[in-house]
Coordinates of C-alpha atoms in Angstrom, one line a residue:
X1 CA 12.8 -2.6 18.6
X2 CA 9.1 -3.6 18.2
X3 CA 6.4 -1.0 18.0
X4 CA 3.2 -0.9 20.0
X5 CA -0.2 -1.7 18.6
X6 CA -2.4 1.3 18.6
X7 CA -6.1 1.6 17.5
X8 CA -6.6 -0.9 14.7
X9 CA -7.9 0.2 11.3
X10 CA -7.7 -3.5 10.3
X11 CA -5.9 -6.5 11.7
X12 CA -4.5 -9.6 10.1
X13 CA -6.2 -9.0 6.8
X14 CA -5.0 -11.2 3.9
X15 CA -2.9 -9.1 1.5
X16 CA -4.9 -10.6 -1.3
X17 CA -7.8 -8.4 -0.2
X18 CA -5.8 -5.2 -0.2
X19 CA -4.6 -3.0 -3.0
X20 CA -1.2 -2.2 -1.6
X21 CA -0.6 0.7 -4.1
X22 CA -3.8 2.4 -3.0
X23 CA -3.0 1.8 0.6
X24 CA 0.4 3.5 0.2
X25 CA -1.2 6.4 -1.6
X26 CA -3.8 6.7 1.2
X27 CA -1.1 6.7 3.9
X28 CA 0.7 9.6 2.1
X29 CA -2.4 11.6 1.3
X30 CA -3.9 11.3 4.8
X31 CA -0.5 12.0 6.5
X32 CA -1.1 8.9 8.5
X33 CA 0.6 8.3 11.9
X34 CA 1.0 4.8 13.2
X35 CA 2.3 1.3 12.3
X36 CA 1.9 -0.8 9.2
X37 CA 2.5 -4.5 9.8
X38 CA 2.9 -7.5 7.6
X39 CA 3.3 -11.1 8.7
X40 CA 4.3 -14.3 6.9
X41 CA 4.4 -17.3 9.2
X42 CA 6.6 -16.3 12.2
X43 CA 8.3 -13.4 10.4
X44 CA 6.9 -9.9 11.0
X45 CA 7.6 -6.6 9.4
X46 CA 6.7 -3.4 11.2
X47 CA 6.9 0.1 9.6
X48 CA 6.6 3.2 11.8
X49 CA 4.9 6.0 9.8
X50 CA 4.6 9.7 10.7
X51 CA 3.0 12.4 8.6
X52 CA 2.5 9.8 5.9
X53 CA 6.1 8.8 5.5
X54 CA 7.8 5.7 6.7
X55 CA 10.6 6.5 9.2
X56 CA 11.9 3.2 10.5
X57 CA 11.2 -0.4 9.7
X58 CA 12.2 -3.8 11.1
X59 CA 11.7 -7.4 9.9
X60 CA 12.1 -9.8 12.7
X61 CA 11.3 -13.2 14.2
X62 CA 10.4 -13.5 18.0
X63 CA 13.9 -12.4 19.2
X64 CA 16.0 -11.6 16.2
X65 CA 16.0 -8.6 13.8
X66 CA 16.6 -10.0 10.3
X67 CA 16.7 -6.7 8.2
X68 CA 15.7 -3.1 8.7
X69 CA 14.7 0.1 6.9
X70 CA 14.8 -0.2 3.1
X71 CA 15.3 -3.9 3.1
X72 CA 12.5 -4.4 5.7
X73 CA 10.1 -2.3 3.6
X74 CA 11.1 -4.3 0.5
X75 CA 10.3 -7.4 2.4
X76 CA 6.8 -6.1 3.3
X77 CA 6.0 -4.8 -0.2
X78 CA 7.2 -8.1 -1.9
X79 CA 5.2 -10.3 0.5
X80 CA 2.1 -8.0 0.0
X81 CA 2.4 -7.9 -3.8
X82 CA 2.8 -11.6 -3.9
X83 CA -0.3 -11.8 -1.7
X84 CA 1.2 -14.2 0.8
X85 CA 1.1 -12.0 3.9
X86 CA -1.5 -10.7 6.4
X87 CA -1.5 -6.9 6.9
X88 CA -2.5 -4.8 10.0
X89 CA -2.7 -1.1 10.3
X90 CA -2.7 0.7 13.6
X91 CA -3.2 4.4 14.5
X92 CA -0.9 5.8 17.2
X93 CA -1.4 9.0 19.0
X94 CA 0.9 11.9 18.3
X95 CA 2.5 11.8 21.9
X96 CA 3.3 8.1 21.6
X97 CA 4.8 8.6 18.1
X98 CA 7.2 11.3 19.5
X99 CA 8.3 9.1 22.4
X100 CA 9.1 6.3 19.9
X101 CA 11.0 8.6 17.6
X102 CA 13.4 9.8 20.3
X103 CA 14.2 6.2 21.2
X104 CA 15.0 5.6 17.5
X105 CA 16.9 8.7 16.5
X106 CA 18.7 10.3 19.4
X107 CA 21.4 9.0 21.7
X108 CA 20.4 7.9 25.3
X109 CA 21.3 10.1 28.2
X110 CA 21.7 7.0 30.4
X111 CA 22.6 3.5 29.5
X112 CA 23.6 0.6 31.7
X113 CA 22.5 -1.8 34.3
X114 CA 19.3 -0.7 36.0
X115 CA 20.7 -1.1 39.5
X116 CA 23.1 1.8 39.1
X117 CA 20.5 4.5 38.5
X118 CA 18.2 6.6 40.7
X119 CA 14.8 5.3 39.8
X120 CA 12.8 8.1 41.5
X121 CA 15.1 10.8 40.1
X122 CA 14.5 9.6 36.6
X123 CA 10.7 9.6 37.1
X124 CA 10.8 13.1 38.5
X125 CA 12.8 14.3 35.6
X126 CA 10.5 12.6 33.1
X127 CA 7.4 14.1 34.7
X128 CA 8.6 17.7 34.1
X129 CA 6.6 19.7 31.6
X130 CA 8.2 20.4 28.3
X131 CA 10.0 17.0 28.0
X132 CA 9.6 13.9 25.9
X133 CA 10.9 10.7 27.5
X134 CA 11.3 7.0 26.9
X135 CA 12.6 4.3 29.3
X136 CA 13.6 1.0 27.8
X137 CA 14.1 -2.0 30.1
X138 CA 15.6 -5.2 28.8
X139 CA 15.1 -8.2 31.0
X140 CA 16.2 -10.7 28.2
X141 CA 13.0 -12.6 28.7
X142 CA 10.9 -9.4 28.2
X143 CA 11.5 -5.9 26.8
X144 CA 9.5 -3.0 28.1
X145 CA 9.0 0.6 26.9
X146 CA 7.7 3.3 29.2
X147 CA 6.6 6.5 27.4
X148 CA 6.3 10.1 28.6
X149 CA 5.2 13.3 27.0
X150 CA 5.0 16.9 28.4
X151 CA 4.7 16.0 32.0
X152 CA 2.4 13.0 31.3
X153 CA 3.1 9.3 31.7
X154 CA 1.5 7.7 28.7
X155 CA 1.8 4.1 29.9
X156 CA 4.0 1.2 28.7
X157 CA 4.1 -1.8 26.3
X158 CA 5.9 -5.1 26.2
X159 CA 7.5 -6.2 22.9
X160 CA 5.9 -9.6 23.5
X161 CA 2.5 -8.5 22.5
X162 CA 2.8 -4.7 21.6
X163 CA -0.2 -3.8 23.7
X164 CA -0.2 -0.4 25.3
X165 CA -1.1 -0.6 29.0
X166 CA -2.4 2.2 31.2
X167 CA -0.4 2.7 34.4
X168 CA -1.8 6.0 35.7
X169 CA -0.5 5.6 39.3
X170 CA 2.9 4.5 37.9
X171 CA 2.7 1.3 40.1
X172 CA 4.2 -1.0 37.4
X173 CA 6.7 1.6 36.4
X174 CA 8.0 2.0 39.9
X175 CA 8.0 -1.7 40.6
X176 CA 10.0 -2.6 37.5
X177 CA 12.5 0.2 38.2
X178 CA 12.8 -0.7 41.9
X179 CA 13.6 -4.3 41.0
X180 CA 17.0 -3.0 39.9
X181 CA 17.1 -5.8 37.3
X182 CA 17.9 -5.7 33.6
X183 CA 19.6 -3.3 31.2
X184 CA 18.2 0.3 31.1
X185 CA 18.3 3.0 28.5
X186 CA 16.8 6.5 29.0
X187 CA 16.0 8.9 26.2
X188 CA 14.9 12.4 26.9
X189 CA 14.6 15.6 24.9
X190 CA 12.8 18.9 25.3
X191 CA 9.8 19.7 23.2
X192 CA 11.6 22.7 21.8
X193 CA 14.7 20.6 20.7
X194 CA 12.4 17.9 19.3
X195 CA 11.0 20.3 16.8
X196 CA 14.5 20.8 15.4
X197 CA 15.2 17.1 14.9
X198 CA 15.2 15.8 11.3
X199 CA 14.0 12.3 10.7
X200 CA 14.7 10.2 7.6
X201 CA 12.0 9.5 5.1
X202 CA 12.1 6.0 3.7
X203 CA 10.2 4.8 0.6
X204 CA 7.8 2.0 -0.1
X205 CA 10.3 0.1 -2.3
X206 CA 9.1 -1.1 -5.7
X207 CA 5.8 0.8 -5.3
X208 CA 7.6 4.1 -5.4
X209 CA 10.5 3.3 -7.7
X210 CA 9.1 3.9 -11.2
X211 CA 9.1 7.7 -10.8
X212 CA 11.0 8.6 -13.9
X213 CA 8.3 7.1 -16.2
X214 CA 5.6 8.8 -14.2
X215 CA 7.5 12.2 -14.4
X216 CA 7.7 11.9 -18.2
X217 CA 3.9 11.3 -18.5
X218 CA 3.1 14.1 -16.1
X219 CA 5.5 16.4 -18.0
X220 CA 3.6 15.5 -21.3
X221 CA 0.3 16.3 -19.6
X222 CA 1.6 19.6 -18.4
X223 CA 2.7 20.6 -21.9
X224 CA -0.5 19.3 -23.3
X225 CA -2.3 21.6 -20.9
X226 CA -0.1 24.7 -21.8
X227 CA -0.7 24.1 -25.6
X228 CA -4.4 23.8 -25.0
X229 CA -4.5 27.0 -23.0
X230 CA -2.3 29.1 -25.4
X231 CA -4.0 27.6 -28.4
X232 CA -7.3 29.2 -27.5
X233 CA -5.8 32.5 -28.8
X234 CA -6.8 34.6 -25.8
X235 CA -3.6 36.3 -24.5
X236 CA -1.3 33.3 -25.4
X237 CA 1.8 35.3 -24.7
X238 CA 0.4 36.5 -21.3
X239 CA -0.4 32.9 -20.4
X240 CA 3.1 31.8 -21.1
X241 CA 4.4 34.5 -18.9
X242 CA 2.0 33.5 -16.2
X243 CA 3.1 29.9 -16.3
X244 CA 6.7 30.9 -16.3
X245 CA 6.2 33.1 -13.3
X246 CA 4.3 30.4 -11.3
X247 CA 6.9 27.9 -12.1
X248 CA 9.8 30.1 -11.0
X249 CA 8.1 31.2 -7.8
X250 CA 6.1 28.1 -6.8
X251 CA 7.8 25.2 -8.7
X252 CA 8.9 23.5 -5.5
X253 CA 10.9 20.4 -6.1
X254 CA 9.9 20.4 -9.7
X255 CA 12.5 23.1 -10.3
X256 CA 15.1 20.4 -9.7
X257 CA 13.8 18.1 -12.4
X258 CA 12.1 20.4 -14.9
X259 CA 13.4 23.2 -17.2
X260 CA 11.1 25.6 -19.0
X261 CA 12.0 26.8 -22.5
X262 CA 9.7 29.1 -24.5
X263 CA 6.7 27.9 -22.5
X264 CA 7.5 24.2 -22.8
X265 CA 8.5 22.0 -19.9
X266 CA 11.5 19.7 -20.4
X267 CA 12.4 16.8 -18.0
X268 CA 16.1 17.5 -17.1
X269 CA 16.9 15.2 -14.2
X270 CA 15.7 11.9 -12.9
X271 CA 13.3 12.6 -9.9
X272 CA 14.8 11.4 -6.6
X273 CA 11.5 11.5 -4.8
X274 CA 8.5 9.3 -4.1
X275 CA 5.8 9.1 -6.7
X276 CA 3.4 10.7 -4.3
X277 CA 5.7 13.7 -3.7
X278 CA 6.1 14.0 -7.5
X279 CA 2.3 13.8 -8.3
X280 CA 1.5 16.2 -5.5
X281 CA 4.0 18.9 -6.8
X282 CA 2.7 18.6 -10.3
X283 CA -0.9 19.0 -9.0
X284 CA 0.0 22.1 -7.0
X285 CA 1.7 23.6 -10.0
X286 CA -1.3 22.9 -12.2
X287 CA -3.7 24.2 -9.6
X288 CA -1.8 27.5 -9.4
X289 CA -1.7 27.8 -13.2
X290 CA -5.5 27.3 -13.3
X291 CA -6.1 29.8 -10.6
X292 CA -4.1 32.5 -12.5
X293 CA -5.7 31.7 -15.8
X294 CA -9.2 31.9 -14.3
X295 CA -8.4 35.6 -13.6
X296 CA -8.2 36.1 -17.4
X297 CA -11.0 33.9 -18.6
X298 CA -13.3 33.7 -15.6
X299 CA -13.5 30.7 -13.4
X300 CA -16.4 29.0 -15.3
X301 CA -14.5 29.0 -18.6
X302 CA -11.1 28.0 -17.2
X303 CA -12.7 25.1 -15.2
X304 CA -14.5 23.8 -18.2
X305 CA -11.3 24.0 -20.3
X306 CA -9.4 22.1 -17.8
X307 CA -12.1 19.4 -17.6
X308 CA -11.9 19.1 -21.4
X309 CA -8.1 18.8 -21.5
X310 CA -8.0 16.3 -18.6
X311 CA -10.6 14.1 -20.3
X312 CA -8.8 14.2 -23.6
X313 CA -5.4 13.3 -22.2
X314 CA -6.9 10.7 -19.8
X315 CA -8.1 8.7 -22.8
X316 CA -4.5 8.1 -23.8
X317 CA -3.4 6.6 -20.4
X318 CA -6.5 5.1 -18.9
X319 CA -5.6 1.6 -19.9
X320 CA -2.7 1.6 -17.5
X321 CA -3.9 1.0 -14.0
X322 CA -0.8 2.6 -12.5
X323 CA -1.2 5.8 -14.6
X324 CA -4.9 5.8 -14.0
X325 CA -4.3 5.9 -10.3
X326 CA -1.7 8.7 -10.6
X327 CA -4.1 10.8 -12.7
X328 CA -6.9 10.4 -10.3
X329 CA -5.0 13.0 -8.2
X330 CA -5.2 15.5 -11.1
X331 CA -8.9 15.1 -11.9
X332 CA -10.8 18.4 -11.6
X333 CA -12.6 17.4 -8.4
X334 CA -9.5 16.2 -6.5
X335 CA -7.3 19.0 -7.8
X336 CA -9.4 21.5 -5.9
X337 CA -8.4 19.8 -2.6
X338 CA -4.7 19.8 -3.3
X339 CA -2.5 22.0 -1.1
X340 CA -5.3 22.7 1.4

């Protein structure tokens, strides 16, 4: 399945001009919805992204899928890091995204030769409020996708060019269905049932693989911060209790990979998450600690102490471009925006 092209952020940009690690971080941070595409010659990789996470990926030529999902993302990342591809990024509307997801992740309610189905009956059902729908028509020479959302017909696209076409009067939809040609698949699900669906979250291959090393550095920073706070001499035991309480109540996924012993954090398990999820959870924990500490010291003093600690630790890792990027999420200004 090829995805439609939405509103372009950029198109066919040489990967040599793009920092792919920063692009992936931005996709996660902005909870991007749309399609990321890479091309090398006649081979294309498309990655469907929702809420900042890749859900499905295909690498294909004109008519043949070569690999998909993790292998397809690996192809995209390898080509991009080697700077031999051109990259495009397209925004897709939420309604279109949902219609694509049901085609990918739920079983069709109808499947077979188009001539055996009631065309107008299908359209009437799809135009009911509270439904998400997707009709796929395969004519061998052309593959068409017709998308529906909550009583609206969103239009259609052909896999030949991926361009979304408006068809407000449903003229082309009716004509294609009435032709009774080709193979048809119908997917439909209620809005309510859609909310209960769980979609896989893929990873951006090599870019997100080195999480164990990142977790070790972030744990070191967390302990460095704790020692700095307790070393001031103002309520050190109380600060340890505050940190322990925050960790136990709001540790999130960090509780699966960290233990806390006498106020010190120990890495206990390898993190089976993306580096962005890892950094985000460390940032939220640190923000919560700072918020509670400020109640003891006052915001001005606690803010300044965090700035001092951050600058001191940053000096030890700033020579590493990867760690410098990771720690940009923990700088005092960005930390304020973490978690909303």
